[in-house]
């Protein structure tokens, strides 16, 4: 995926372009004039152009999720050979080369500033990198106002060996997941879907996934890799499923051969891709065109209780499902309390919510009143939570 930079044939022209874009992005000069000139968001489109320049054309607060796989600035020195003297196909393209750390930092802050602008208040950003760049990227995004939610270690189950034998084998990459600011609320995290994906175990921040290889690896007409740093779809599947919903817009400003767009389409998300290299962009278009949308039912994910509509206990009283004066019982009828007209419970010497009184009669600090209190029916004691679920099923809350 990572091709993508704003590199031009002339290094001097590149520095000038990046500097100009960075200045525009960070200083926000004439914001009203710039906003007026922006066209509507071109969803399900691959934009062939400079990442920073094209980001600047997108409307404010229009994107739900950004996944960025920027140039890593690998700083490779010389040719890398295997023990059998065959050449390792590394990343040595000009788009991954910067004259200095200062130049790379300016480039990073420019595209991050634009990404921050186009994100909705509830949107989040993912950025992936290696030890060459991810720490510099992390500082830049924090300086620009992003708030780090997690750092994810992608541990490669089949990493490329270290042929020179002078360092540990580089077997992982790091992803930073960040909200738009420290006080952001309402961002998407499908916690229960991630838990279901992980055999009902809480998903951890270290992900063991293979690198892109075999039939998934795109090839050109000569049988060579279409792109040197194509990311596996399994990685993007997890990212997009965790932090977006069907219909959301996913932006990738370094689109490469379109892994982000391919997975977004499979999961019924909209995508916007920006890619400078016309050849990579064409590979991505053909790849995405071959993908069909999944049916909506198959894309529903596991939802936890926090995602369900809130139903106050008083709603059951208002609707006559539980009458004032009804006696509720704790497990085994060891405790009982009377329902009042305002939805509170009363016992000898105390009154309050179903949770407060449940905790009170047990001498505990907290209690889930929905599962603690039971209603006496012809079938025996029934948890009042059954009535809450009935209200939710009606879809009227």
Coordinates of C-alpha atoms in Angstrom, one line a residue:
X1 CA 0.0 0.0 0.0
X2 CA 2.6 2.5 0.9
X3 CA 3.7 4.4 -2.4
X4 CA 2.3 7.1 -2.1
X5 CA 4.3 10.0 -1.2
X6 CA 4.4 13.5 -2.5
X7 CA 7.8 12.9 -4.1
X8 CA 8.6 14.5 -7.5
X9 CA 11.5 13.9 -9.8
X10 CA 13.3 17.0 -8.6
X11 CA 14.2 16.9 -4.9
X12 CA 14.2 20.7 -4.7
X13 CA 10.7 20.9 -6.2
X14 CA 9.6 18.3 -3.7
X15 CA 10.9 20.3 -0.7
X16 CA 9.2 23.4 -2.1
X17 CA 5.9 21.5 -2.6
X18 CA 6.0 19.9 0.8
X19 CA 6.9 23.2 2.5
X20 CA 4.2 25.0 0.7
X21 CA 1.6 22.4 1.5
X22 CA 2.7 22.2 5.1
X23 CA 2.4 26.0 5.5
X24 CA -1.1 25.9 4.1
X25 CA -2.1 23.0 6.3
X26 CA -0.7 24.1 9.6
X27 CA -1.3 27.9 9.4
X28 CA -4.8 27.6 7.9
X29 CA -4.5 30.8 6.0
X30 CA -7.7 32.2 4.6
X31 CA -9.8 29.2 5.8
X32 CA -13.1 30.6 4.6
X33 CA -11.8 31.0 1.0
X34 CA -10.3 27.5 1.0
X35 CA -13.5 26.0 2.4
X36 CA -15.6 27.7 -0.3
X37 CA -13.4 26.2 -3.0
X38 CA -13.7 22.6 -1.8
X39 CA -15.9 20.3 -3.8
X40 CA -18.2 17.6 -2.1
X41 CA -16.4 14.5 -0.9
X42 CA -15.7 12.2 -3.8
X43 CA -16.7 8.9 -2.2
X44 CA -15.7 5.5 -3.7
X45 CA -13.1 7.3 -5.8
X46 CA -9.3 7.0 -6.3
X47 CA -7.8 10.5 -6.6
X48 CA -4.6 10.5 -8.7
X49 CA -2.4 13.3 -7.3
X50 CA -0.2 14.6 -4.5
X51 CA -1.4 13.5 -1.1
X52 CA -1.1 16.8 0.7
X53 CA -2.5 18.8 -2.2
X54 CA -5.5 16.5 -2.7
X55 CA -6.2 16.3 1.1
X56 CA -6.4 20.1 1.1
X57 CA -9.3 19.9 -1.4
X58 CA -11.5 17.7 0.8
X59 CA -14.3 19.2 2.9
X60 CA -13.9 19.7 6.6
X61 CA -15.3 17.1 9.0
X62 CA -16.3 14.7 6.2
X63 CA -14.5 11.5 7.0
X64 CA -15.3 8.8 9.6
X65 CA -12.0 7.0 9.6
X66 CA -8.5 7.6 8.2
X67 CA -6.0 4.8 7.6
X68 CA -2.6 6.0 6.6
X69 CA 0.4 4.0 5.5
X70 CA 2.8 6.8 4.8
X71 CA 6.4 6.5 3.5
X72 CA 8.6 5.0 6.2
X73 CA 11.8 6.9 5.3
X74 CA 13.7 3.6 5.6
X75 CA 17.1 5.1 4.9
X76 CA 18.3 1.8 3.4
X77 CA 22.1 1.7 2.7
X78 CA 23.3 -0.3 -0.3
X79 CA 22.0 -3.5 -1.7
X80 CA 20.6 -6.2 0.6
X81 CA 21.5 -9.8 -0.4
X82 CA 20.4 -13.1 0.9
X83 CA 23.0 -15.8 2.0
X84 CA 22.7 -17.3 -1.5
X85 CA 23.5 -13.9 -3.0
X86 CA 20.1 -13.2 -4.4
X87 CA 18.9 -9.6 -4.1
X88 CA 16.2 -8.8 -1.5
X89 CA 13.4 -6.7 -3.1
X90 CA 13.4 -3.9 -0.6
X91 CA 11.9 -0.4 -0.6
X92 CA 14.3 1.8 -2.4
X93 CA 11.9 4.0 -4.5
X94 CA 12.3 7.8 -4.4
X95 CA 9.0 8.2 -2.7
X96 CA 10.4 6.7 0.4
X97 CA 13.5 8.9 0.5
X98 CA 13.8 12.2 2.3
X99 CA 16.8 14.5 2.5
X100 CA 16.6 14.8 6.3
X101 CA 14.5 14.1 9.4
X102 CA 13.4 17.8 9.3
X103 CA 12.1 17.3 5.8
X104 CA 10.3 14.1 6.8
X105 CA 8.8 15.9 9.9
X106 CA 7.5 18.8 7.7
X107 CA 5.9 16.3 5.3
X108 CA 4.4 14.3 8.2
X109 CA 2.9 17.4 9.9
X110 CA 1.4 18.6 6.7
X111 CA -0.6 15.5 5.9
X112 CA -1.5 14.9 9.5
X113 CA -2.9 18.5 9.8
X114 CA -5.1 17.9 6.8
X115 CA -6.2 14.5 8.1
X116 CA -7.2 16.2 11.4
X117 CA -9.2 18.8 9.5
X118 CA -11.2 16.3 7.4
X119 CA -12.0 14.0 10.3
X120 CA -15.4 14.2 11.8
X121 CA -15.4 15.0 15.6
X122 CA -16.3 11.3 16.2
X123 CA -13.7 10.1 13.7
X124 CA -10.4 8.3 14.4
X125 CA -7.0 7.9 12.7
X126 CA -4.9 4.9 12.2
X127 CA -1.3 5.3 11.1
X128 CA 1.2 2.4 10.6
X129 CA 5.0 2.5 10.6
X130 CA 8.2 0.9 11.6
X131 CA 10.9 2.0 14.0
X132 CA 12.3 4.3 11.2
X133 CA 9.3 6.7 11.4
X134 CA 6.5 5.8 13.8
X135 CA 8.0 7.6 16.8
X136 CA 8.4 10.8 14.8
X137 CA 4.8 10.4 13.5
X138 CA 3.6 9.9 17.1
X139 CA 5.1 13.1 18.3
X140 CA 3.7 15.0 15.3
X141 CA 0.1 13.7 15.7
X142 CA 0.1 14.5 19.4
X143 CA 1.4 18.0 18.8
X144 CA -1.5 18.5 16.3
X145 CA -4.1 17.6 18.8
X146 CA -4.8 14.0 18.2
X147 CA -5.3 11.8 21.3
X148 CA -3.7 8.3 21.3
X149 CA -6.2 5.6 22.1
X150 CA -4.0 2.5 21.5
X151 CA -0.7 1.5 20.0
X152 CA -1.1 -1.8 18.2
X153 CA 1.8 -4.1 17.5
X154 CA 1.3 -6.1 14.3
X155 CA 3.5 -9.1 14.9
X156 CA 4.2 -10.8 11.6
X157 CA 3.9 -14.5 11.7
X158 CA 6.2 -14.9 8.7
X159 CA 8.6 -12.0 8.7
X160 CA 11.5 -11.6 6.3
X161 CA 14.7 -12.8 8.0
X162 CA 17.6 -10.5 8.9
X163 CA 20.2 -11.6 6.4
X164 CA 23.1 -9.4 7.6
X165 CA 22.9 -10.8 11.1
X166 CA 23.7 -7.5 12.8
X167 CA 20.4 -6.8 14.4
X168 CA 17.3 -8.6 15.7
X169 CA 14.9 -9.7 12.9
X170 CA 12.3 -6.9 12.3
X171 CA 9.2 -9.0 12.9
X172 CA 6.6 -6.3 13.7
X173 CA 5.2 -2.9 12.7
X174 CA 3.4 -0.5 15.0
X175 CA 0.0 1.2 14.4
X176 CA -1.2 4.2 16.4
X177 CA -5.0 4.6 16.8
X178 CA -6.0 8.1 17.8
X179 CA -9.2 10.2 18.3
X180 CA -9.4 13.7 16.9
X181 CA -8.8 15.3 20.3
X182 CA -8.5 14.4 24.0
X183 CA -12.2 15.1 24.8
X184 CA -13.6 13.2 21.7
X185 CA -16.7 11.2 22.5
X186 CA -18.8 8.9 20.4
X187 CA -16.0 7.5 18.3
X188 CA -16.6 4.0 17.0
X189 CA -15.1 1.0 18.8
X190 CA -16.9 -2.3 18.1
X191 CA -15.5 -4.0 21.2
X192 CA -17.8 -6.9 21.2
X193 CA -17.2 -7.6 17.5
X194 CA -13.5 -7.7 18.2
X195 CA -14.1 -10.1 21.0
X196 CA -16.2 -12.3 18.8
X197 CA -13.5 -12.3 16.2
X198 CA -11.1 -13.5 18.8
X199 CA -13.2 -16.6 20.0
X200 CA -14.9 -14.6 22.8
X201 CA -11.7 -13.4 24.3
X202 CA -10.9 -9.7 24.7
X203 CA -8.9 -8.5 21.7
X204 CA -5.4 -7.5 22.7
X205 CA -3.1 -4.9 21.3
X206 CA -0.7 -7.4 19.8
X207 CA -2.0 -8.8 16.5
X208 CA -0.4 -11.9 15.0
X209 CA -1.1 -11.8 11.3
X210 CA 0.9 -12.9 8.2
X211 CA 2.4 -10.5 5.8
X212 CA 0.9 -10.2 2.3
X213 CA 2.1 -13.2 0.3
X214 CA 0.9 -16.0 -2.0
X215 CA -2.3 -15.4 -4.1
X216 CA -3.1 -12.2 -2.3
X217 CA 0.1 -10.5 -3.5
X218 CA -0.6 -8.5 -6.6
X219 CA 1.8 -9.0 -9.5
X220 CA 2.5 -7.0 -12.7
X221 CA 2.6 -8.4 -16.2
X222 CA 6.2 -9.6 -15.6
X223 CA 5.3 -11.5 -12.5
X224 CA 7.0 -9.0 -10.2
X225 CA 5.4 -7.4 -7.1
X226 CA 3.0 -4.7 -8.1
X227 CA 3.9 -2.8 -5.0
X228 CA 6.7 -3.4 -2.5
X229 CA 4.8 -2.8 0.7
X230 CA 1.3 -4.2 0.0
X231 CA -0.5 -4.7 3.3
X232 CA -2.5 -7.9 4.0
X233 CA -6.3 -7.6 3.8
X234 CA -6.6 -9.3 7.2
X235 CA -4.9 -6.3 8.9
X236 CA -7.3 -3.8 7.3
X237 CA -10.3 -6.1 8.0
X238 CA -9.6 -5.9 11.7
X239 CA -8.9 -2.1 11.6
X240 CA -12.0 -1.2 9.6
X241 CA -14.3 -3.6 11.4
X242 CA -13.1 -2.4 14.8
X243 CA -13.5 1.4 14.2
X244 CA -16.2 2.0 11.6
X245 CA -19.7 1.0 10.7
X246 CA -21.4 0.2 7.4
X247 CA -21.9 3.3 5.3
X248 CA -19.0 5.2 7.0
X249 CA -16.3 6.9 4.9
X250 CA -12.8 5.5 5.1
X251 CA -9.9 7.7 3.8
X252 CA -6.5 6.4 2.8
X253 CA -4.2 9.3 1.7
X254 CA -1.4 6.9 0.6
X255 CA -3.6 4.4 -1.3
X256 CA -1.0 2.3 -3.1
X257 CA -2.7 -0.7 -4.7
X258 CA -5.9 -0.2 -2.7
X259 CA -6.0 -2.7 0.2
X260 CA -7.9 -0.2 2.2
X261 CA -10.5 0.4 -0.5
X262 CA -10.8 -3.3 -1.3
X263 CA -11.6 -4.2 2.3
X264 CA -13.9 -1.1 2.8
X265 CA -15.9 -2.2 -0.2
X266 CA -16.2 -5.8 1.1
X267 CA -17.5 -4.4 4.4
X268 CA -19.9 -1.9 2.8
X269 CA -18.0 1.1 3.8
X270 CA -17.3 4.0 1.4
X271 CA -13.7 4.9 0.6
X272 CA -11.6 7.7 -0.7
X273 CA -8.1 6.9 -1.9
X274 CA -5.3 9.3 -2.8
X275 CA -2.4 8.0 -4.8
X276 CA 0.3 9.9 -6.7
X277 CA 1.5 7.0 -8.8
X278 CA -0.9 6.5 -11.8
X279 CA 0.2 2.9 -12.3
X280 CA -0.5 1.9 -8.6
X281 CA -3.9 3.8 -8.9
X282 CA -4.9 1.8 -12.0
X283 CA -4.0 -1.5 -10.2
X284 CA -6.1 -0.4 -7.3
X285 CA -9.1 0.4 -9.6
X286 CA -9.1 -2.9 -11.3
X287 CA -8.7 -4.7 -8.0
X288 CA -11.7 -2.9 -6.3
X289 CA -13.9 -3.2 -9.4
X290 CA -13.7 -7.0 -9.1
X291 CA -15.2 -6.9 -5.5
X292 CA -18.8 -7.3 -4.8
X293 CA -20.7 -5.8 -1.9
X294 CA -21.7 -8.2 0.9
X295 CA -25.4 -8.3 1.9
X296 CA -26.2 -6.1 4.9
X297 CA -27.3 -9.0 7.1
X298 CA -23.9 -10.7 6.8
X299 CA -22.2 -7.5 7.9
X300 CA -24.0 -7.1 11.2
X301 CA -21.6 -7.4 14.1
X302 CA -21.9 -8.5 17.7
X303 CA -23.2 -5.6 19.9
X304 CA -22.6 -5.4 23.6
X305 CA -25.0 -4.1 26.2
X306 CA -23.4 -0.6 26.0
X307 CA -24.6 -0.3 22.4
X308 CA -28.2 -1.1 23.3
X309 CA -30.8 1.7 23.9
X310 CA -31.0 2.7 27.6
X311 CA -34.4 1.9 29.2
X312 CA -35.0 3.4 32.6
X313 CA -36.9 1.2 35.1
X314 CA -39.5 4.0 35.3
X315 CA -40.5 3.2 31.7
X316 CA -41.8 -0.1 32.8
X317 CA -44.0 1.6 35.4
X318 CA -45.2 4.3 33.0
X319 CA -46.3 1.6 30.5
X320 CA -48.1 -0.4 33.1
X321 CA -45.8 -3.4 32.7
X322 CA -45.2 -3.1 36.5
X323 CA -47.8 -1.4 38.6
X324 CA -47.0 0.9 41.6
X325 CA -47.2 -1.2 44.7
X326 CA -45.8 -4.4 43.0
X327 CA -43.4 -6.3 45.2
X328 CA -40.1 -7.3 43.6
X329 CA -38.0 -10.1 45.0
X330 CA -34.3 -10.8 45.2
X331 CA -32.9 -14.3 44.3
X332 CA -34.6 -17.0 46.3
X333 CA -37.0 -14.4 47.8
X334 CA -34.4 -13.5 50.4
X335 CA -35.1 -9.8 49.8
X336 CA -38.1 -7.8 48.7
X337 CA -39.0 -4.2 47.9
X338 CA -42.0 -2.3 46.8
X339 CA -42.3 -0.3 43.5
X340 CA -43.4 3.3 43.8
X341 CA -45.1 5.4 41.1
X342 CA -41.8 7.2 40.1
X343 CA -40.0 4.0 39.5
X344 CA -38.0 4.0 42.7
X345 CA -38.1 1.1 45.2
X346 CA -38.7 1.3 48.9
X347 CA -37.7 -1.0 51.8
X348 CA -37.7 -0.4 55.5
X349 CA -35.5 2.6 56.1
X350 CA -34.4 3.3 52.5
X351 CA -35.6 4.2 49.1
X352 CA -33.9 4.7 45.7
X353 CA -33.3 3.1 42.3
X354 CA -33.4 -0.6 41.6
X355 CA -29.6 -0.6 41.7
X356 CA -29.2 1.4 44.9
X357 CA -31.8 -0.6 46.8
X358 CA -30.4 -3.9 45.5
X359 CA -27.0 -2.9 46.8
X360 CA -28.5 -1.6 50.1
X361 CA -30.3 -4.9 51.0
X362 CA -27.1 -6.9 50.3
X363 CA -24.8 -4.5 52.2
X364 CA -22.8 -4.0 49.0
X365 CA -21.5 -0.9 47.2
X366 CA -23.0 -1.7 43.8
X367 CA -25.6 -3.9 42.2
X368 CA -27.1 -4.5 38.8
X369 CA -30.8 -4.1 39.7
X370 CA -32.0 -5.5 36.4
X371 CA -30.7 -9.0 37.1
X372 CA -31.1 -8.9 40.9
X373 CA -34.8 -8.0 41.2
X374 CA -37.5 -10.5 40.0
X375 CA -41.2 -10.2 39.4
X376 CA -43.5 -12.9 40.7
X377 CA -45.5 -14.5 37.8
X378 CA -47.5 -17.7 37.2
X379 CA -44.3 -19.3 35.9
X380 CA -42.3 -18.3 39.0
X381 CA -39.8 -15.5 39.6
X382 CA -38.8 -13.7 36.4
X383 CA -36.0 -11.1 36.2
X384 CA -37.3 -7.7 35.4
X385 CA -34.6 -7.5 32.7
X386 CA -37.0 -9.7 30.6
X387 CA -39.4 -6.7 30.5
X388 CA -36.5 -4.3 29.6
X389 CA -35.6 -6.5 26.6
X390 CA -39.2 -6.6 25.5
X391 CA -39.3 -2.8 25.4
X392 CA -36.0 -2.7 23.4
X393 CA -37.5 -5.3 20.9
X394 CA -40.4 -3.0 20.3
X395 CA -37.9 -0.4 19.0
X396 CA -39.7 2.5 20.8
X397 CA -36.7 3.7 22.9

